Amino acid sequence: MNQIIREDMERITEDPFFQQLAGSRILITGATGLIGSLTVKACLRYNETHDTKISVIGMIRNRKKAEEVFEAALTNPHLELVEGDLRKPLEVPDDIDYILHTASVTTSKLFVDQPVETIETSYRGTKHVLELAKEKQCKGMVYLSSMEMYGRPDPSLERVTEEDLGYIDVLNVRSSYSEGKRISECLCAAYADEYKVPVRIARLAQTFGAGVLKSDNRVYAQFARSAVKGEDIVLHTEGKSNGNYCYTTDVIRALALLLCKGENGQAYNICNEETTTTIADMAKMVAEEFGGGKSKVVFDIPEDARTFGYAPDVKMHLDAGKLRGLGWKPEFGLREMYARLIAGMEQ
């Protein structure tokens, strides 16, 4: 674990809401993804400095990838890695106190190339996790949704709250992701109401920070790698769409809070409201601040908009007031997010 990630893990474990998970058994789906893997590592870091341990069950699809991500922790007695397909019913022995459901298809191109699998993973996976939470009578569960579930909200809105749902073209195959998130949220609300499953919904802004995997090819990772190499940052759209962002540690602190607190069946935006900017402006900032005078922003827009699977342009400024009302606030702005991301890459 490099120094930047270690600092981030220590910041998480010092959070009072994270410490409420002491002595619990937590199932984390999507354990090799960015949020899942860092949450697992935060739990294990917590165990190094506290007597009351957290036991983690990390649900994975690929054993080889998991062994790379958790290389230093494979023999840790408080970590159990379980291979499974979330599209099938889950069997996990013994009690589970909390569930963090992070597993999802996250690659934009796959939303277009494999829309059926994208929807299946979202709906069936969430249903099977909710059934497990119901069976185990968990104390709390958090489902990771996305700001993409808002679609295209009213552009006249100054801030987008949890009630401001916008338009989604259901016949556009890329909507497999955003519609999958919507039906999964509806399923969470249904289980909370009918079966009293204590599930809360986290609507995440774009999340990144130190610990981004080498295979991550989302725009923030592309921007950072280009700047580090002194290469041009290439945009395949006009970059007019608003991006909303949040640093990894701020997100994980929010998720720990929601596991222990919040209203069942309700959704909460997780974002740093000060980071909202257009993709083009963010690219320009990264080039100027981290490109060493060698990087600039260039546009290479394909004729076929489906080529990269990017979402349509949207004007959206997320409001995190509901989550802040529970006692959370973000600590990292956009420039510092990139500084820590790049420092982590370099280490």
GROMACS .gro file of C-alpha atoms in nm:
model
  347
    1MET     CA    1   0.000   0.000   0.000
    2ASN     CA    2   0.162   0.325  -0.107
    3GLN     CA    3   0.185   0.627   0.121
    4ILE     CA    4  -0.105   0.821  -0.038
    5ILE     CA    5  -0.343   0.527  -0.007
    6ARG     CA    6  -0.226   0.461   0.348
    7GLU     CA    7  -0.301   0.822   0.441
    8ASP     CA    8  -0.645   0.786   0.284
    9MET     CA    9  -0.716   0.463   0.473
   10GLU     CA   10  -0.616   0.623   0.801
   11ARG     CA   11  -0.842   0.921   0.730
   12ILE     CA   12  -1.134   0.682   0.676
   13THR     CA   13  -1.070   0.475   0.987
   14GLU     CA   14  -1.056   0.787   1.205
   15ASP     CA   15  -1.410   0.877   1.099
   16PRO     CA   16  -1.658   0.822   1.388
   17PHE     CA   17  -1.918   0.661   1.161
   18PHE     CA   18  -1.665   0.411   1.027
   19GLN     CA   19  -1.572   0.320   1.381
   20GLN     CA   20  -1.933   0.223   1.448
   21LEU     CA   21  -1.868  -0.081   1.227
   22ALA     CA   22  -1.627  -0.224   1.489
   23GLY     CA   23  -1.691  -0.589   1.569
   24SER     CA   24  -1.923  -0.638   1.271
   25ARG     CA   25  -1.922  -0.876   0.976
   26ILE     CA   26  -1.955  -0.694   0.643
   27LEU     CA   27  -2.026  -0.833   0.298
   28ILE     CA   28  -1.887  -0.615   0.017
   29THR     CA   29  -1.989  -0.702  -0.339
   30GLY     CA   30  -1.771  -0.583  -0.623
   31ALA     CA   31  -1.474  -0.613  -0.389
   32THR     CA   32  -1.214  -0.568  -0.663
   33GLY     CA   33  -1.367  -0.244  -0.795
   34LEU     CA   34  -1.244   0.098  -0.686
   35ILE     CA   35  -1.492   0.165  -0.404
   36GLY     CA   36  -1.518  -0.199  -0.298
   37SER     CA   37  -1.143  -0.262  -0.284
   38LEU     CA   38  -1.065   0.058  -0.093
   39THR     CA   39  -1.341  -0.015   0.158
   40VAL     CA   40  -1.199  -0.362   0.214
   41LYS     CA   41  -0.852  -0.212   0.265
   42ALA     CA   42  -0.990   0.050   0.502
   43CYS     CA   43  -1.148  -0.224   0.715
   44LEU     CA   44  -0.821  -0.415   0.728
   45ARG     CA   45  -0.629  -0.099   0.810
   46TYR     CA   46  -0.877  -0.033   1.092
   47ASN     CA   47  -0.805  -0.381   1.230
   48GLU     CA   48  -0.433  -0.304   1.250
   49THR     CA   49  -0.492  -0.030   1.507
   50HIS     CA   50  -0.801  -0.147   1.698
   51ASP     CA   51  -0.872  -0.443   1.924
   52THR     CA   52  -1.233  -0.489   1.810
   53LYS     CA   53  -1.196  -0.621   1.457
   54ILE     CA   54  -1.411  -0.591   1.146
   55SER     CA   55  -1.459  -0.914   0.948
   56VAL     CA   56  -1.494  -0.869   0.572
   57ILE     CA   57  -1.641  -1.099   0.312
   58GLY     CA   58  -1.534  -0.974  -0.029
   59MET     CA   59  -1.748  -1.104  -0.314
   60ILE     CA   60  -1.550  -1.131  -0.638
   61ARG     CA   61  -1.586  -1.264  -0.993
   62ASN     CA   62  -1.221  -1.306  -1.086
   63ARG     CA   63  -0.985  -1.479  -0.844
   64LYS     CA   64  -0.670  -1.374  -1.032
   65LYS     CA   65  -0.769  -1.007  -1.024
   66ALA     CA   66  -0.856  -1.034  -0.654
   67GLU     CA   67  -0.516  -1.183  -0.576
   68GLU     CA   68  -0.352  -0.887  -0.749
   69VAL     CA   69  -0.567  -0.627  -0.572
   70PHE     CA   70  -0.533  -0.785  -0.226
   71GLU     CA   71  -0.189  -0.938  -0.267
   72ALA     CA   72  -0.067  -0.824   0.075
   73ALA     CA   73  -0.384  -0.934   0.255
   74LEU     CA   74  -0.457  -1.280   0.117
   75THR     CA   75  -0.360  -1.449   0.444
   76ASN     CA   76  -0.538  -1.194   0.664
   77PRO     CA   77  -0.773  -1.389   0.897
   78HIS     CA   78  -1.030  -1.109   0.884
   79LEU     CA   79  -1.069  -1.120   0.504
   80GLU     CA   80  -1.261  -1.389   0.319
   81LEU     CA   81  -1.283  -1.373  -0.060
   82VAL     CA   82  -1.584  -1.550  -0.211
   83GLU     CA   83  -1.629  -1.608  -0.583
   84GLY     CA   84  -1.984  -1.577  -0.709
   85ASP     CA   85  -2.218  -1.462  -0.983
   86LEU     CA   86  -2.463  -1.205  -0.849
   87ARG     CA   87  -2.709  -1.300  -1.120
   88LYS     CA   88  -2.766  -1.622  -0.926
   89PRO     CA   89  -2.902  -1.659  -0.568
   90LEU     CA   90  -2.636  -1.604  -0.303
   91GLU     CA   91  -2.535  -1.842  -0.028
   92VAL     CA   92  -2.317  -1.697   0.246
   93PRO     CA   93  -2.274  -1.892   0.572
   94ASP     CA   94  -2.314  -1.741   0.919
   95ASP     CA   95  -2.450  -1.400   1.011
   96ILE     CA   96  -2.394  -1.077   0.823
   97ASP     CA   97  -2.431  -0.743   1.000
   98TYR     CA   98  -2.393  -0.507   0.703
   99ILE     CA   99  -2.390  -0.527   0.323
  100LEU     CA  100  -2.228  -0.279   0.088
  101HIS     CA  101  -2.347  -0.356  -0.265
  102THR     CA  102  -2.098  -0.194  -0.502
  103ALA     CA  103  -2.095  -0.448  -0.787
  104SER     CA  104  -2.198  -0.311  -1.124
  105VAL     CA  105  -2.098  -0.289  -1.488
  106THR     CA  106  -1.905   0.042  -1.497
  107THR     CA  107  -1.749   0.060  -1.844
  108SER     CA  108  -1.939   0.294  -2.075
  109LYS     CA  109  -1.865   0.093  -2.387
  110LEU     CA  110  -2.014  -0.221  -2.230
  111PHE     CA  111  -2.341  -0.035  -2.167
  112VAL     CA  112  -2.370  -0.020  -2.547
  113ASP     CA  113  -2.204  -0.349  -2.643
  114GLN     CA  114  -2.367  -0.562  -2.370
  115PRO     CA  115  -2.688  -0.384  -2.265
  116VAL     CA  116  -2.868  -0.706  -2.167
  117GLU     CA  117  -2.587  -0.814  -1.935
  118THR     CA  118  -2.571  -0.459  -1.793
  119ILE     CA  119  -2.940  -0.466  -1.699
  120GLU     CA  120  -2.923  -0.824  -1.572
  121THR     CA  121  -2.628  -0.754  -1.346
  122SER     CA  122  -2.803  -0.449  -1.204
  123TYR     CA  123  -3.149  -0.592  -1.144
  124ARG     CA  124  -3.082  -0.958  -1.066
  125GLY     CA  125  -2.770  -0.880  -0.867
  126THR     CA  126  -2.950  -0.625  -0.652
  127LYS     CA  127  -3.248  -0.856  -0.600
  128HIS     CA  128  -3.026  -1.141  -0.481
  129VAL     CA  129  -2.832  -0.912  -0.246
  130LEU     CA  130  -3.160  -0.776  -0.104
  131GLU     CA  131  -3.284  -1.132  -0.051
  132LEU     CA  132  -2.965  -1.209   0.139
  133ALA     CA  133  -3.007  -0.896   0.353
  134LYS     CA  134  -3.363  -1.004   0.428
  135GLU     CA  135  -3.256  -1.361   0.514
  136LYS     CA  136  -2.969  -1.250   0.739
  137GLN     CA  137  -3.174  -0.970   0.902
  138CYS     CA  138  -2.889  -0.727   0.846
  139LYS     CA  139  -2.855  -0.410   1.051
  140GLY     CA  140  -2.793  -0.203   0.739
  141MET     CA  141  -2.736  -0.223   0.365
  142VAL     CA  142  -2.626   0.040   0.114
  143TYR     CA  143  -2.688   0.009  -0.259
  144LEU     CA  144  -2.451   0.208  -0.481
  145SER     CA  145  -2.649   0.387  -0.746
  146SER     CA  146  -2.528   0.665  -0.975
  147MET     CA  147  -2.599   1.021  -1.073
  148GLU     CA  148  -2.673   0.879  -1.419
  149MET     CA  149  -3.009   0.762  -1.289
  150TYR     CA  150  -3.120   1.127  -1.305
  151GLY     CA  151  -3.105   1.120  -1.684
  152ARG     CA  152  -3.153   1.473  -1.818
  153PRO     CA  153  -3.303   1.683  -1.538
  154ASP     CA  154  -3.462   2.021  -1.598
  155PRO     CA  155  -3.169   2.244  -1.707
  156SER     CA  156  -3.325   2.542  -1.529
  157LEU     CA  157  -3.265   2.379  -1.189
  158GLU     CA  158  -2.985   2.545  -0.993
  159ARG     CA  159  -2.924   2.227  -0.793
  160VAL     CA  160  -3.053   1.871  -0.848
  161THR     CA  161  -3.194   1.708  -0.534
  162GLU     CA  162  -3.302   1.350  -0.482
  163GLU     CA  163  -3.655   1.433  -0.606
  164ASP     CA  164  -3.552   1.589  -0.940
  165LEU     CA  165  -3.561   1.295  -1.180
  166GLY     CA  166  -3.516   1.377  -1.547
  167TYR     CA  167  -3.576   1.219  -1.886
  168ILE     CA  168  -3.413   0.894  -2.002
  169ASP     CA  169  -3.460   0.758  -2.353
  170VAL     CA  170  -3.551   0.397  -2.274
  171LEU     CA  171  -3.501   0.290  -2.638
  172ASN     CA  172  -3.137   0.401  -2.638
  173VAL     CA  173  -2.936   0.088  -2.550
  174ARG     CA  174  -2.690   0.294  -2.346
  175SER     CA  175  -2.980   0.355  -2.107
  176SER     CA  176  -2.925  -0.006  -1.993
  177TYR     CA  177  -2.705   0.141  -1.718
  178SER     CA  178  -2.918   0.434  -1.603
  179GLU     CA  179  -3.247   0.239  -1.628
  180GLY     CA  180  -3.082  -0.054  -1.449
  181LYS     CA  181  -2.997   0.182  -1.165
  182ARG     CA  182  -3.352   0.318  -1.155
  183ILE     CA  183  -3.522  -0.022  -1.135
  184SER     CA  184  -3.270  -0.136  -0.874
  185GLU     CA  185  -3.348   0.171  -0.662
  186CYS     CA  186  -3.719   0.094  -0.698
  187LEU     CA  187  -3.646  -0.262  -0.586
  188CYS     CA  188  -3.460  -0.133  -0.279
  189ALA     CA  189  -3.755   0.088  -0.186
  190ALA     CA  190  -3.991  -0.209  -0.233
  191TYR     CA  191  -3.786  -0.437  -0.006
  192ALA     CA  192  -3.759  -0.162   0.255
  193ASP     CA  193  -4.136  -0.115   0.255
  194GLU     CA  194  -4.261  -0.473   0.222
  195TYR     CA  195  -3.990  -0.668   0.405
  196LYS     CA  196  -3.841  -0.393   0.625
  197VAL     CA  197  -3.493  -0.444   0.484
  198PRO     CA  198  -3.281  -0.153   0.619
  199VAL     CA  199  -3.143  -0.050   0.280
  200ARG     CA  200  -3.034   0.303   0.186
  201ILE     CA  201  -2.940   0.422  -0.161
  202ALA     CA  202  -2.620   0.612  -0.239
  203ARG     CA  203  -2.634   0.814  -0.560
  204LEU     CA  204  -2.267   0.863  -0.635
  205ALA     CA  205  -2.109   1.141  -0.831
  206GLN     CA  206  -1.805   1.044  -1.039
  207THR     CA  207  -1.566   0.906  -0.778
  208PHE     CA  208  -1.188   0.882  -0.802
  209GLY     CA  209  -0.867   0.914  -0.604
  210ALA     CA  210  -0.549   0.729  -0.517
  211GLY     CA  211  -0.595   0.357  -0.574
  212VAL     CA  212  -0.751   0.377  -0.920
  213LEU     CA  213  -0.671   0.046  -1.090
  214LYS     CA  214  -0.435   0.029  -1.388
  215SER     CA  215  -0.722  -0.111  -1.595
  216ASP     CA  216  -0.952   0.184  -1.518
  217ASN     CA  217  -1.011   0.370  -1.844
  218ARG     CA  218  -1.268   0.626  -1.733
  219VAL     CA  219  -1.208   0.988  -1.827
  220TYR     CA  220  -1.049   1.096  -1.498
  221ALA     CA  221  -0.792   0.815  -1.527
  222GLN     CA  222  -0.725   0.900  -1.892
  223PHE     CA  223  -0.677   1.269  -1.808
  224ALA     CA  224  -0.438   1.192  -1.523
  225ARG     CA  225  -0.227   0.946  -1.721
  226SER     CA  226  -0.199   1.187  -2.014
  227ALA     CA  227  -0.087   1.470  -1.785
  228VAL     CA  228   0.171   1.251  -1.609
  229LYS     CA  229   0.317   1.153  -1.947
  230GLY     CA  230   0.308   1.512  -2.074
  231GLU     CA  231   0.073   1.405  -2.353
  232ASP     CA  232  -0.228   1.588  -2.492
  233ILE     CA  233  -0.564   1.520  -2.327
  234VAL     CA  234  -0.791   1.400  -2.606
  235LEU     CA  235  -1.167   1.457  -2.582
  236HIS     CA  236  -1.403   1.253  -2.799
  237THR     CA  237  -1.697   1.485  -2.726
  238GLU     CA  238  -1.727   1.863  -2.705
  239GLY     CA  239  -1.700   1.826  -2.327
  240LYS     CA  240  -2.004   2.041  -2.257
  241SER     CA  241  -2.161   1.795  -2.012
  242ASN     CA  242  -2.146   1.881  -1.640
  243GLY     CA  243  -1.943   1.649  -1.424
  244ASN     CA  244  -2.003   1.609  -1.050
  245TYR     CA  245  -1.718   1.459  -0.847
  246CYS     CA  246  -1.617   1.326  -0.507
  247TYR     CA  247  -1.292   1.189  -0.365
  248THR     CA  248  -1.278   0.821  -0.273
  249THR     CA  249  -1.225   0.871   0.101
  250ASP     CA  250  -1.513   1.118   0.120
  251VAL     CA  251  -1.739   0.864  -0.051
  252ILE     CA  252  -1.637   0.574   0.173
  253ARG     CA  253  -1.694   0.789   0.482
  254ALA     CA  254  -2.042   0.866   0.348
  255LEU     CA  255  -2.114   0.498   0.285
  256ALA     CA  256  -2.012   0.406   0.639
  257LEU     CA  257  -2.247   0.676   0.766
  258LEU     CA  258  -2.535   0.540   0.556
  259LEU     CA  259  -2.475   0.185   0.674
  260CYS     CA  260  -2.538   0.304   1.029
  261LYS     CA  261  -2.771   0.597   0.976
  262GLY     CA  262  -3.029   0.736   0.737
  263GLU     CA  263  -3.382   0.650   0.638
  264ASN     CA  264  -3.460   0.308   0.497
  265GLY     CA  265  -3.566   0.309   0.133
  266GLN     CA  266  -3.436   0.662   0.081
  267ALA     CA  267  -3.171   0.793  -0.159
  268TYR     CA  268  -2.881   1.030  -0.081
  269ASN     CA  269  -2.660   1.219  -0.326
  270ILE     CA  270  -2.289   1.184  -0.253
  271CYS     CA  271  -2.087   1.462  -0.412
  272ASN     CA  272  -1.867   1.759  -0.340
  273GLU     CA  273  -2.090   2.040  -0.464
  274GLU     CA  274  -1.786   2.263  -0.521
  275THR     CA  275  -1.637   2.030  -0.785
  276THR     CA  276  -1.911   2.060  -1.050
  277THR     CA  277  -1.762   2.165  -1.384
  278THR     CA  278  -1.777   2.076  -1.752
  279ILE     CA  279  -1.565   1.793  -1.885
  280ALA     CA  280  -1.378   2.038  -2.110
  281ASP     CA  281  -1.298   2.274  -1.823
  282MET     CA  282  -1.177   1.985  -1.608
  283ALA     CA  283  -0.953   1.863  -1.889
  284LYS     CA  284  -0.810   2.213  -1.925
  285MET     CA  285  -0.743   2.234  -1.549
  286VAL     CA  286  -0.563   1.898  -1.547
  287ALA     CA  287  -0.352   1.990  -1.850
  288GLU     CA  288  -0.250   2.326  -1.704
  289GLU     CA  289  -0.194   2.214  -1.343
  290PHE     CA  290  -0.037   1.871  -1.396
  291GLY     CA  291   0.086   1.855  -1.755
  292GLY     CA  292   0.419   2.025  -1.690
  293GLY     CA  293   0.361   2.267  -1.977
  294LYS     CA  294   0.356   1.980  -2.226
  295SER     CA  295  -0.013   1.886  -2.228
  296LYS     CA  296  -0.299   2.060  -2.400
  297VAL     CA  297  -0.662   1.970  -2.468
  298VAL     CA  298  -0.746   1.851  -2.819
  299PHE     CA  299  -1.078   1.736  -2.963
  300ASP     CA  300  -1.116   1.421  -3.173
  301ILE     CA  301  -1.491   1.366  -3.210
  302PRO     CA  302  -1.598   1.051  -3.400
  303GLU     CA  303  -1.883   1.058  -3.648
  304ASP     CA  304  -2.056   0.772  -3.466
  305ALA     CA  305  -2.144   0.886  -3.113
  306ARG     CA  306  -2.176   0.522  -3.002
  307THR     CA  307  -1.805   0.454  -3.054
  308PHE     CA  308  -1.709   0.520  -2.691
  309GLY     CA  309  -2.049   0.477  -2.529
  310TYR     CA  310  -2.045   0.819  -2.358
  311ALA     CA  311  -2.360   0.958  -2.201
  312PRO     CA  312  -2.542   1.243  -2.377
  313ASP     CA  313  -2.458   1.598  -2.268
  314VAL     CA  314  -2.638   1.697  -1.951
  315LYS     CA  315  -2.650   2.007  -1.733
  316MET     CA  316  -2.667   1.890  -1.373
  317HIS     CA  317  -2.534   2.028  -1.043
  318LEU     CA  318  -2.598   1.774  -0.768
  319ASP     CA  319  -2.716   1.886  -0.425
  320ALA     CA  320  -2.577   1.693  -0.125
  321GLY     CA  321  -2.780   1.876   0.140
  322LYS     CA  322  -2.973   1.564   0.244
  323LEU     CA  323  -2.652   1.376   0.323
  324ARG     CA  324  -2.491   1.677   0.489
  325GLY     CA  325  -2.796   1.686   0.714
  326LEU     CA  326  -2.678   1.352   0.859
  327GLY     CA  327  -2.344   1.505   0.959
  328TRP     CA  328  -2.124   1.438   0.654
  329LYS     CA  329  -1.916   1.685   0.459
  330PRO     CA  330  -1.651   1.635   0.187
  331GLU     CA  331  -1.291   1.730   0.249
  332PHE     CA  332  -1.124   1.727  -0.095
  333GLY     CA  333  -1.170   1.965  -0.387
  334LEU     CA  334  -1.116   1.874  -0.752
  335ARG     CA  335  -0.754   1.993  -0.780
  336GLU     CA  336  -0.653   1.806  -0.464
  337MET     CA  337  -0.836   1.498  -0.590
  338TYR     CA  338  -0.618   1.497  -0.900
  339ALA     CA  339  -0.304   1.576  -0.702
  340ARG     CA  340  -0.359   1.270  -0.482
  341LEU     CA  341  -0.466   1.052  -0.775
  342ILE     CA  342  -0.149   1.138  -0.968
  343ALA     CA  343   0.075   1.105  -0.662
  344GLY     CA  344  -0.072   0.761  -0.602
  345MET     CA  345  -0.008   0.664  -0.964
  346GLU     CA  346   0.352   0.782  -0.947
  347GLN     CA  347   0.418   0.590  -0.627
   0.00000   0.00000   0.00000
